[in-house]
Amino acid sequence: MVSIYSFFLVTLSVTWAHATKFNITNNCPNTVWAAAVPGGGRKLDNGQTWTITAEPGTTRARIWARTNCQFDASGKGKCETGDCNGLLECQGYGTAPSTLAEYALKQFNDMDFIDMSNIDGFNVPMEFSSLSPSCNRVIKCTANILGECPNELKVPGGCNGPCHVFKTDKYCCNSGNCGPTNFSRFFKERCPDVYSYPKDDATSVFTCPSGTDYKVVFCPSLTRLSKGDPTLGITHAMRQCIMLER
């Protein structure tokens, strides 16, 4: 009887557990193709929001933007950055470069672990933050990374992570013994709360109570244009998004 009772308690707790909501909004002037694992993918024009959910216990999850994509009616095609095996509905991680929002839900101490990462490089300015009053965490990367990207890391539409360019242990940290490099410092100086290399945990992982809902915003820092001067209010984030269209 005890084992059956325990089984029903576990079943009920799973059933009643709060599925975490993620509102993914495109604030860029150009279209982006949002991607999520788990979640799939969605085309987002300026101002559009895509809402996905993830169950408690979900780990190794990420959300990112894809740029300059072309898909046919069957959902097959290719993106310049962030492409996930040529599919509109992603079934696996995307290719570098891409700015990443990452999360693991309901982990140690009943907390969600969240972060943003430039380890795979940078393609779109992004914010990852809480929607719930129980957590006020905001992580952003809105610096002028596309405009200032080192020549060795520049690729069409993005700024690559050094591991994907050089493929050495120094940058990829396959041995687990790597440290910061000049390239990782380039990203860290511009986005201090964001992962710059694989061992950058101390300043890049944050927590919120399990049950928190979140939002991911592409180009979060855009402001309205001044009526008197069309160049006023154009932030670094807007300039980078405009560059993606060229």
XYZ file of N, CA and C in Angstrom:
738
model
N 0.827 -1.212 0.000
C 0.000 0.000 0.000
C 0.862 1.263 0.000
N 1.947 1.255 0.766
C 2.811 2.422 0.833
C 3.420 2.722 -0.531
N 3.880 1.676 -1.234
C 4.516 1.883 -2.525
C 3.515 2.423 -3.542
N 2.261 1.935 -3.518
C 1.240 2.424 -4.436
C 0.908 3.879 -4.130
N 0.790 4.205 -2.824
C 0.510 5.577 -2.411
C 1.628 6.520 -2.866
N 2.871 6.074 -2.693
C 4.019 6.888 -3.107
C 4.000 7.113 -4.607
N 3.624 6.060 -5.350
C 3.554 6.168 -6.803
C 2.561 7.258 -7.214
N 1.382 7.280 -6.554
C 0.386 8.285 -6.900
C 0.844 9.688 -6.527
N 1.585 9.816 -5.405
C 2.100 11.128 -5.032
C 3.075 11.642 -6.077
N 3.975 10.776 -6.547
C 4.934 11.175 -7.574
C 4.213 11.547 -8.849
N 3.221 10.743 -9.231
C 2.465 11.014 -10.452
C 1.759 12.359 -10.376
N 1.129 12.637 -9.221
C 0.427 13.898 -9.059
C 1.384 15.084 -9.076
N 2.552 14.927 -8.454
C 3.505 16.034 -8.402
C 4.014 16.357 -9.791
N 4.221 15.338 -10.624
C 4.655 15.583 -11.992
C 3.545 16.268 -12.773
N 2.303 15.794 -12.573
C 1.167 16.357 -13.293
C 0.954 17.813 -12.942
N 1.106 18.154 -11.655
C 0.847 19.512 -11.201
C 2.053 20.442 -11.361
N 3.213 19.901 -11.723
C 4.410 20.725 -11.832
C 4.209 21.799 -12.903
N 4.769 22.949 -12.642
C 4.588 24.106 -13.509
C 5.494 23.988 -14.727
N 4.917 23.945 -15.925
C 5.700 24.008 -17.155
C 6.182 25.443 -17.341
N 7.473 25.621 -17.545
C 8.050 26.958 -17.656
C 7.744 27.568 -19.021
N 7.327 28.827 -19.010
C 6.999 29.542 -20.244
C 8.156 30.432 -20.658
N 8.439 30.444 -21.954
C 9.448 31.332 -22.533
C 8.787 32.149 -23.645
N 8.714 33.474 -23.462
C 8.252 34.375 -24.521
C 9.464 34.846 -25.316
N 9.496 34.524 -26.599
C 10.634 34.851 -27.458
C 10.183 35.929 -28.439
N 10.755 37.132 -28.314
C 10.289 38.295 -29.079
C 11.389 38.817 -29.990
N 11.018 39.131 -31.219
C 11.950 39.757 -32.152
C 11.736 41.260 -32.151
N 12.689 41.993 -31.575
C 12.641 43.455 -31.567
C 13.568 44.049 -32.618
N 14.173 43.192 -33.449
C 15.068 43.662 -34.513
C 14.240 44.223 -35.670
N 14.787 45.163 -36.432
C 14.046 45.696 -37.572
C 13.887 44.685 -38.698
N 14.745 43.675 -38.721
C 14.687 42.655 -39.753
C 14.091 41.370 -39.201
N 13.654 40.495 -40.087
C 13.128 39.187 -39.691
C 14.246 38.309 -39.153
N 13.960 37.571 -38.089
C 14.850 36.511 -37.627
C 14.034 35.226 -37.525
N 14.738 34.129 -37.492
C 14.092 32.833 -37.359
C 14.516 32.265 -36.010
N 13.620 32.358 -35.031
C 13.933 31.896 -33.682
C 14.092 30.378 -33.679
N 14.969 29.898 -32.825
C 15.214 28.467 -32.702
C 15.286 28.103 -31.233
N 14.810 26.906 -30.897
C 14.818 26.457 -29.510
C 14.922 24.943 -29.464
N 15.757 24.471 -28.552
C 15.862 23.033 -28.262
C 15.747 22.857 -26.762
N 14.578 22.313 -26.278
C 13.424 21.854 -27.047
C 12.557 23.031 -27.513
N 11.758 22.780 -28.548
C 10.840 23.810 -29.010
C 10.674 23.867 -30.507
N 11.784 23.733 -31.259
C 11.685 23.759 -32.708
C 12.166 25.066 -33.279
N 11.320 25.732 -34.074
C 11.715 26.982 -34.707
C 10.519 27.732 -35.235
N 10.707 29.045 -35.446
C 9.614 29.885 -35.907
C 10.175 31.149 -36.566
N 9.595 31.536 -37.681
C 9.922 32.822 -38.294
C 9.271 33.934 -37.486
N 10.055 34.959 -37.156
C 9.534 36.094 -36.389
C 9.860 37.394 -37.108
N 8.829 38.065 -37.592
C 9.016 39.414 -38.118
C 9.125 40.387 -36.949
N 9.485 41.622 -37.243
C 9.640 42.632 -36.202
C 8.380 42.723 -35.348
N 8.545 42.657 -34.028
C 7.443 42.804 -33.090
C 6.703 41.524 -32.754
N 7.011 40.436 -33.431
C 6.300 39.189 -33.175
C 6.915 38.419 -32.006
N 6.064 37.667 -31.301
C 6.480 36.856 -30.160
C 6.043 35.414 -30.366
N 6.918 34.505 -30.017
C 6.649 33.066 -30.064
C 6.778 32.539 -28.639
N 5.785 31.850 -28.145
C 5.804 31.320 -26.782
C 5.975 29.806 -26.821
N 6.952 29.326 -26.059
C 7.173 27.889 -25.930
C 7.158 27.530 -24.448
N 7.065 26.260 -24.142
C 7.128 25.792 -22.760
C 8.138 24.660 -22.654
N 8.653 24.477 -21.452
C 9.578 23.380 -21.168
C 9.234 22.795 -19.803
N 9.348 21.505 -19.684
C 8.954 20.823 -18.461
C 10.038 20.921 -17.388
N 9.662 20.874 -16.101
C 10.650 20.821 -15.021
C 11.608 19.649 -15.241
N 12.888 19.884 -14.972
C 13.895 18.848 -15.191
C 14.576 18.928 -16.537
N 14.085 19.800 -17.426
C 14.724 19.974 -18.724
C 16.135 20.515 -18.544
N 17.106 19.930 -19.234
C 18.499 20.376 -19.148
C 19.080 20.540 -20.555
N 20.243 21.178 -20.607
C 20.983 21.353 -21.869
C 20.106 22.000 -22.946
N 19.250 22.915 -22.536
C 18.324 23.578 -23.448
C 18.897 24.921 -23.873
N 18.517 25.355 -25.069
C 18.994 26.645 -25.545
C 18.015 27.281 -26.522
N 18.108 28.610 -26.606
C 17.300 29.420 -27.510
C 18.241 30.375 -28.236
N 18.038 30.549 -29.544
C 18.898 31.444 -30.299
C 18.156 31.985 -31.521
N 18.786 32.933 -32.188
C 18.233 33.512 -33.411
C 19.014 33.018 -34.614
N 18.292 32.792 -35.710
C 18.936 32.502 -36.994
C 18.691 33.684 -37.931
N 19.649 33.961 -38.788
C 19.532 35.128 -39.657
C 19.699 34.749 -41.120
N 19.095 35.598 -41.971
C 19.187 35.431 -43.428
C 18.861 34.009 -43.856
N 17.660 33.576 -43.506
C 17.223 32.201 -43.807
C 16.336 32.168 -45.048
N 16.354 31.047 -45.705
C 15.436 30.750 -46.806
C 14.931 29.329 -46.612
N 13.597 29.168 -46.485
C 13.002 27.843 -46.322
C 11.927 27.637 -47.377
N 11.797 26.393 -47.847
C 10.726 26.091 -48.789
C 9.458 25.703 -48.021
N 8.439 25.319 -48.760
C 7.144 25.024 -48.142
C 7.212 23.840 -47.193
N 8.193 22.986 -47.363
C 8.332 21.815 -46.489
C 9.159 22.110 -45.248
N 9.643 23.365 -45.111
C 10.427 23.727 -43.936
C 11.887 23.351 -44.042
N 12.387 23.179 -45.271
C 13.799 22.867 -45.479
C 14.478 24.037 -46.179
N 15.716 24.297 -45.786
C 16.434 25.408 -46.378
C 17.775 25.614 -45.707
N 18.133 26.893 -45.488
C 19.426 27.188 -44.888
C 19.434 28.597 -44.324
N 20.211 28.809 -43.273
C 20.380 30.127 -42.658
C 21.855 30.514 -42.692
N 22.118 31.801 -42.787
C 23.503 32.268 -42.787
C 24.162 32.051 -41.430
N 23.432 32.318 -40.337
C 23.947 32.046 -38.998
C 22.917 31.251 -38.208
N 23.401 30.381 -37.325
C 22.531 29.633 -36.425
C 21.805 28.471 -37.056
N 22.144 28.112 -38.289
C 21.417 27.068 -39.015
C 21.401 25.750 -38.237
N 20.236 25.085 -38.212
C 20.131 23.798 -37.515
C 19.801 22.695 -38.527
N 20.836 22.284 -39.242
C 20.735 21.181 -40.196
C 19.710 21.455 -41.297
N 19.544 22.741 -41.642
C 18.678 23.094 -42.748
C 17.194 22.946 -42.491
N 16.783 22.940 -41.227
C 15.377 22.738 -40.880
C 14.796 23.978 -40.219
N 13.569 24.334 -40.606
C 12.867 25.408 -39.911
C 12.570 24.997 -38.476
N 12.086 23.774 -38.293
C 11.788 23.234 -36.964
C 13.016 22.495 -36.451
N 13.821 23.179 -35.661
C 15.098 22.609 -35.209
C 14.886 21.347 -34.391
N 15.700 20.346 -34.668
C 15.704 19.111 -33.886
C 17.020 18.929 -33.144
N 17.956 19.838 -33.365
C 19.249 19.794 -32.687
C 19.836 21.194 -32.643
N 20.995 21.314 -32.022
C 21.637 22.611 -31.862
C 22.018 23.211 -33.218
N 22.163 24.547 -33.231
C 22.531 25.250 -34.446
C 24.035 25.405 -34.593
N 24.444 25.850 -35.773
C 25.852 26.067 -36.053
C 26.274 27.469 -35.620
N 27.546 27.600 -35.289
C 28.105 28.901 -34.944
C 28.239 29.747 -36.224
N 28.192 31.082 -36.037
C 28.038 31.813 -34.781
C 26.577 32.037 -34.419
N 26.321 32.037 -33.113
C 24.998 32.411 -32.611
C 25.096 32.787 -31.142
N 24.394 33.841 -30.767
C 24.258 34.232 -29.373
C 23.249 33.283 -28.727
N 23.605 32.703 -27.588
C 22.774 31.656 -26.998
C 22.192 32.060 -25.649
N 20.922 31.695 -25.433
C 20.327 31.658 -24.097
C 20.213 30.189 -23.712
N 20.715 29.817 -22.543
C 20.755 28.415 -22.133
C 20.105 28.255 -20.766
N 19.519 27.078 -20.537
C 18.877 26.876 -19.238
C 18.776 25.402 -18.873
N 18.687 25.171 -17.564
C 18.369 23.866 -16.982
C 17.356 24.124 -15.875
N 16.226 23.443 -15.930
C 15.100 23.748 -15.044
C 14.995 22.784 -13.871
N 14.620 23.354 -12.732
C 14.352 22.571 -11.512
C 15.521 21.638 -11.190
N 16.651 22.235 -10.898
C 17.857 21.496 -10.587
C 18.165 21.582 -9.083
N 19.411 21.603 -8.714
C 19.837 21.599 -7.314
C 19.126 22.692 -6.521
N 18.632 22.304 -5.331
C 17.950 23.253 -4.442
C 16.675 23.812 -5.057
N 16.089 23.074 -5.992
C 14.847 23.487 -6.646
C 15.008 24.830 -7.365
N 16.156 24.997 -8.012
C 16.437 26.235 -8.728
C 16.596 25.965 -10.223
N 16.249 26.980 -11.035
C 16.593 26.989 -12.458
C 17.975 27.608 -12.613
N 18.780 27.052 -13.505
C 20.086 27.615 -13.823
C 20.010 28.201 -15.235
N 20.323 29.492 -15.364
C 20.204 30.167 -16.645
C 21.510 30.887 -16.988
N 21.764 31.041 -18.270
C 22.937 31.794 -18.707
C 22.767 32.222 -20.150
N 23.638 33.135 -20.579
C 23.819 33.430 -21.990
C 25.261 33.120 -22.340
N 25.504 32.808 -23.609
C 26.835 32.363 -24.015
C 27.253 32.956 -25.352
N 28.534 33.370 -25.395
C 29.202 33.733 -26.647
C 30.259 32.706 -27.034
N 30.234 31.550 -26.417
C 31.208 30.510 -26.773
C 31.045 30.118 -28.238
N 29.809 30.089 -28.706
C 29.540 29.840 -30.128
C 29.549 31.125 -30.939
N 30.048 32.207 -30.366
C 30.113 33.478 -31.065
C 28.877 34.329 -30.839
N 28.639 35.232 -31.773
C 27.596 36.251 -31.640
C 27.003 36.525 -33.010
N 25.656 36.576 -33.061
C 25.033 36.998 -34.319
C 23.963 38.071 -34.126
N 23.262 38.069 -32.988
C 22.179 39.017 -32.743
C 22.235 39.472 -31.284
N 22.102 40.774 -31.001
C 22.017 41.231 -29.607
C 20.825 40.569 -28.922
N 20.979 40.259 -27.636
C 19.929 39.471 -26.995
C 19.846 39.756 -25.502
N 18.630 39.573 -24.965
C 18.378 39.629 -23.525
C 17.666 38.352 -23.103
N 18.065 37.816 -21.945
C 17.421 36.653 -21.338
C 17.081 37.062 -19.916
N 15.786 37.119 -19.579
C 15.406 37.644 -18.271
C 14.135 36.991 -17.763
N 13.844 37.257 -16.481
C 12.686 36.671 -15.818
C 11.421 37.468 -16.121
N 10.308 36.735 -16.222
C 8.982 37.349 -16.320
C 8.247 37.324 -14.984
N 8.814 36.651 -13.995
C 8.118 36.400 -12.735
C 8.646 37.300 -11.624
N 7.775 37.743 -10.696
C 8.206 38.616 -9.613
C 9.158 37.938 -8.627
N 9.231 36.610 -8.675
C 10.101 35.891 -7.746
C 11.574 35.992 -8.118
N 11.882 36.542 -9.304
C 13.282 36.652 -9.737
C 13.423 37.898 -10.594
N 14.482 38.669 -10.364
C 14.685 39.893 -11.134
C 15.935 39.822 -12.002
N 16.373 38.615 -12.328
C 17.597 38.449 -13.092
C 17.421 38.911 -14.539
N 18.372 39.712 -15.031
C 18.405 40.149 -16.426
C 19.820 39.931 -16.953
N 19.951 39.174 -18.030
C 21.246 38.950 -18.680
C 21.153 39.559 -20.072
N 22.151 40.370 -20.445
C 22.110 41.025 -21.750
C 23.459 40.934 -22.456
N 23.390 40.925 -23.786
C 24.586 41.117 -24.605
C 24.175 41.988 -25.785
N 24.442 43.288 -25.668
C 24.004 44.252 -26.680
C 25.151 45.122 -27.178
N 26.387 44.720 -26.927
C 27.541 45.508 -27.352
C 27.711 45.440 -28.872
N 28.570 46.288 -29.384
C 28.817 46.376 -30.824
C 29.808 45.290 -31.259
N 29.450 44.048 -31.030
C 30.371 42.949 -31.315
C 30.553 42.742 -32.810
N 29.500 42.881 -33.594
C 29.664 42.707 -35.039
C 30.599 43.758 -35.621
N 30.472 44.982 -35.146
C 31.300 46.056 -35.683
C 32.744 45.990 -35.224
N 32.994 45.387 -34.059
C 34.336 45.367 -33.483
C 34.983 43.987 -33.518
N 34.347 43.023 -34.147
C 34.828 41.640 -34.150
C 36.252 41.544 -34.699
N 37.144 40.824 -34.007
C 38.498 40.605 -34.546
C 38.445 39.963 -35.927
N 39.386 40.350 -36.787
C 39.384 39.857 -38.168
C 39.400 38.341 -38.238
N 40.100 37.702 -37.299
C 40.202 36.237 -37.328
C 38.867 35.548 -37.077
N 37.929 36.259 -36.446
C 36.653 35.653 -36.071
C 35.491 36.107 -36.960
N 35.735 37.050 -37.854
C 34.649 37.584 -38.672
C 34.166 36.552 -39.686
N 32.861 36.426 -39.773
C 32.210 35.607 -40.793
C 30.971 36.349 -41.268
N 30.421 36.022 -42.421
C 29.211 36.709 -42.868
C 28.085 36.619 -41.846
N 27.599 37.755 -41.397
C 26.470 37.807 -40.480
C 26.793 37.613 -39.022
N 28.068 37.416 -38.675
C 28.345 37.150 -37.274
C 29.804 37.267 -36.895
N 30.077 37.019 -35.624
C 31.433 36.994 -35.059
C 31.607 35.635 -34.405
N 32.474 34.813 -34.941
C 32.584 33.429 -34.509
C 33.262 33.288 -33.151
N 32.982 32.194 -32.470
C 33.736 31.832 -31.288
C 35.067 31.218 -31.715
N 36.154 31.454 -30.972
C 37.475 30.989 -31.411
C 37.600 29.475 -31.513
N 36.847 28.715 -30.716
C 36.924 27.255 -30.810
C 36.547 26.791 -32.214
N 35.526 27.424 -32.789
C 35.043 26.999 -34.103
C 35.984 27.413 -35.221
N 36.873 28.369 -34.936
C 37.843 28.814 -35.937
C 39.136 28.009 -35.821
N 39.669 27.890 -34.609
C 40.993 27.297 -34.432
C 40.950 25.817 -34.036
N 39.857 25.390 -33.404
C 39.624 23.974 -33.060
C 40.772 23.376 -32.247
N 41.327 24.152 -31.328
C 42.394 23.666 -30.460
C 41.911 23.629 -29.017
N 42.599 22.871 -28.193
C 42.209 22.736 -26.792
C 42.280 24.073 -26.055
N 43.191 24.933 -26.482
C 43.329 26.251 -25.859
C 42.005 26.994 -25.872
N 41.249 26.871 -26.951
C 39.988 27.585 -27.088
C 38.763 26.710 -26.842
N 38.887 25.404 -27.133
C 37.731 24.504 -26.994
C 37.645 23.856 -25.622
N 38.773 23.818 -24.896
C 38.799 23.315 -23.525
C 38.375 21.850 -23.431
N 38.778 21.044 -24.398
C 38.424 19.620 -24.353
C 39.043 18.908 -23.162
N 40.184 19.387 -22.697
C 40.850 18.768 -21.549
C 40.294 19.286 -20.226
N 39.543 20.372 -20.269
C 39.004 20.962 -19.046
C 39.973 21.857 -18.319
N 41.128 22.142 -18.915
C 42.161 22.928 -18.235
C 42.383 24.296 -18.865
N 41.466 24.748 -19.700
C 41.697 25.999 -20.410
C 41.432 27.204 -19.517
N 41.942 28.344 -19.952
C 41.725 29.605 -19.252
C 41.311 30.673 -20.237
N 41.114 31.897 -19.764
C 40.732 32.978 -20.672
C 41.841 33.265 -21.685
N 41.440 33.740 -22.853
C 42.364 34.113 -23.920
C 42.038 35.527 -24.369
N 42.865 36.056 -25.265
C 42.570 37.398 -25.783
C 41.212 37.437 -26.468
N 40.844 36.352 -27.145
C 39.555 36.323 -27.827
C 38.398 36.244 -26.830
N 38.556 35.436 -25.782
C 37.474 35.370 -24.794
C 37.347 36.696 -24.057
N 38.468 37.370 -23.836
C 38.408 38.683 -23.170
C 37.690 39.702 -24.045
N 37.823 39.578 -25.359
C 37.087 40.472 -26.267
C 35.593 40.385 -25.986
N 35.056 39.169 -25.867
C 33.629 39.000 -25.586
C 33.283 39.414 -24.152
N 34.134 39.043 -23.186
C 33.820 39.294 -21.775
C 33.812 40.773 -21.449
N 34.707 41.521 -22.042
C 34.749 42.961 -21.774
C 33.484 43.655 -22.267
N 32.868 43.117 -23.289
C 31.686 43.738 -23.878
C 30.382 43.213 -23.284
N 30.393 41.967 -22.856
C 29.201 41.350 -22.256
C 29.633 40.599 -20.997
N 29.840 41.312 -19.889
C 30.476 40.718 -18.702
C 29.682 39.632 -18.010
N 28.365 39.547 -18.222
C 27.558 38.512 -17.576
C 27.371 37.275 -18.454
N 28.070 37.226 -19.568
C 27.840 36.189 -20.570
C 29.079 35.300 -20.687
N 28.855 33.995 -20.882
C 29.965 33.063 -21.062
C 30.860 33.511 -22.211
N 32.181 33.553 -21.947
C 33.144 33.913 -22.982
C 34.052 32.751 -23.367
N 34.157 31.746 -22.492
C 34.904 30.518 -22.799
C 34.346 29.415 -21.900
N 34.637 28.132 -22.184
C 33.913 27.041 -21.513
C 34.021 26.991 -19.995
N 35.097 27.529 -19.397
C 35.265 27.462 -17.939
C 34.882 28.768 -17.246
N 34.071 29.579 -17.896
C 33.714 30.904 -17.401
C 32.494 30.858 -16.487
N 32.368 29.804 -15.682
C 31.160 29.595 -14.882
C 30.958 30.639 -13.792
N 32.038 31.064 -13.138
C 31.921 31.863 -11.915
C 31.156 33.169 -12.130
N 31.267 33.758 -13.314
C 30.625 35.046 -13.553
C 29.500 34.961 -14.592
N 29.067 33.743 -14.929
C 28.159 33.616 -16.070
C 26.934 32.740 -15.833
N 26.840 32.064 -14.685
C 25.684 31.218 -14.391
C 24.857 31.869 -13.297
N 23.546 31.938 -13.501
C 22.647 32.581 -12.553
C 21.480 31.650 -12.246
N 20.781 31.941 -11.163
C 19.677 31.080 -10.746
C 18.403 31.894 -10.524
N 17.276 31.202 -10.728
C 15.950 31.714 -10.366
C 15.183 30.545 -9.751
N 14.212 30.806 -8.890
C 13.432 29.708 -8.310
C 12.709 28.915 -9.397
N 12.645 27.619 -9.198
C 11.877 26.781 -10.107
C 10.434 27.290 -10.192
N 9.879 27.311 -11.381
C 8.552 27.874 -11.587
C 8.575 29.266 -12.183
N 9.760 29.862 -12.291
C 9.895 31.170 -12.929
C 9.607 31.055 -14.427
N 8.956 32.046 -14.992
C 8.791 32.156 -16.439
C 9.795 33.178 -16.966
N 10.123 33.080 -18.267
C 11.213 33.881 -18.816
C 10.839 34.519 -20.149
N 11.661 35.487 -20.539
C 11.555 36.053 -21.876
C 12.941 36.136 -22.508
N 12.969 35.950 -23.810
C 14.169 36.143 -24.618
C 13.822 37.184 -25.665
N 14.626 38.250 -25.737
C 14.355 39.329 -26.679
C 15.559 39.503 -27.589
N 15.339 39.451 -28.893
C 16.375 39.740 -29.872
C 16.381 41.242 -30.142
N 17.560 41.855 -30.116
C 17.718 43.321 -30.255
C 16.928 44.046 -29.172
N 17.228 43.825 -27.892
C 16.413 44.394 -26.813
C 16.575 45.884 -26.611
N 17.646 46.492 -27.122
C 17.946 47.888 -26.762
C 17.488 48.889 -27.796
N 16.694 48.470 -28.768
C 16.260 49.419 -29.781
C 15.350 50.479 -29.173
N 15.519 51.710 -29.613
C 14.698 52.818 -29.142
C 14.024 53.476 -30.330
N 12.981 54.235 -30.059
C 12.266 54.911 -31.136
C 13.122 56.032 -31.714
N 12.983 56.237 -33.021
C 13.744 57.275 -33.691
C 13.210 58.657 -33.335
N 14.116 59.601 -33.202
C 13.712 60.987 -32.978
C 13.067 61.554 -34.240
N 12.047 62.381 -34.073
C 11.405 62.996 -35.232
C 12.337 63.976 -35.922
N 13.228 64.611 -35.149
C 14.086 65.620 -35.746
C 15.309 65.060 -36.449
N 15.840 63.966 -35.980
C 17.069 63.402 -36.538
C 16.899 61.902 -36.672
N 16.871 61.369 -37.901
C 16.634 59.936 -38.081
C 17.746 59.072 -37.564
N 18.906 59.668 -37.204
C 19.991 58.844 -36.679
C 19.940 58.728 -35.171
N 19.170 59.618 -34.503
C 19.092 59.555 -33.051
C 18.281 58.342 -32.628
N 18.707 57.719 -31.557
C 17.997 56.550 -31.066
C 18.432 55.258 -31.721
N 19.363 55.324 -32.696
C 19.861 54.095 -33.305
C 20.992 53.578 -32.429
N 20.748 52.526 -31.706
C 21.726 51.985 -30.777
C 22.666 51.041 -31.497
N 23.691 50.572 -30.758
C 24.575 49.542 -31.299
C 23.771 48.332 -31.734
N 22.759 47.980 -30.943
C 21.965 46.804 -31.285
C 21.280 46.983 -32.633
N 20.732 48.185 -32.881
C 20.063 48.420 -34.157
C 21.070 48.377 -35.297
N 22.228 48.989 -35.105
C 23.230 48.988 -36.165
C 23.626 47.560 -36.531
N 23.759 46.708 -35.502
C 24.137 45.331 -35.773
C 23.031 44.604 -36.516
N 21.781 44.853 -36.142
C 20.671 44.196 -36.845
C 20.593 44.681 -38.289
N 20.826 45.981 -38.519
C 20.808 46.498 -39.888
C 21.931 45.863 -40.689
N 23.095 45.665 -40.063
C 24.224 45.046 -40.754
C 23.868 43.633 -41.220
N 23.004 42.950 -40.476
C 22.644 41.587 -40.835
C 21.873 41.539 -42.151
N 21.232 42.647 -42.516
C 20.431 42.674 -43.735
C 21.264 42.972 -44.972
N 22.510 43.419 -44.777
C 23.326 43.837 -45.920
C 23.988 42.637 -46.579
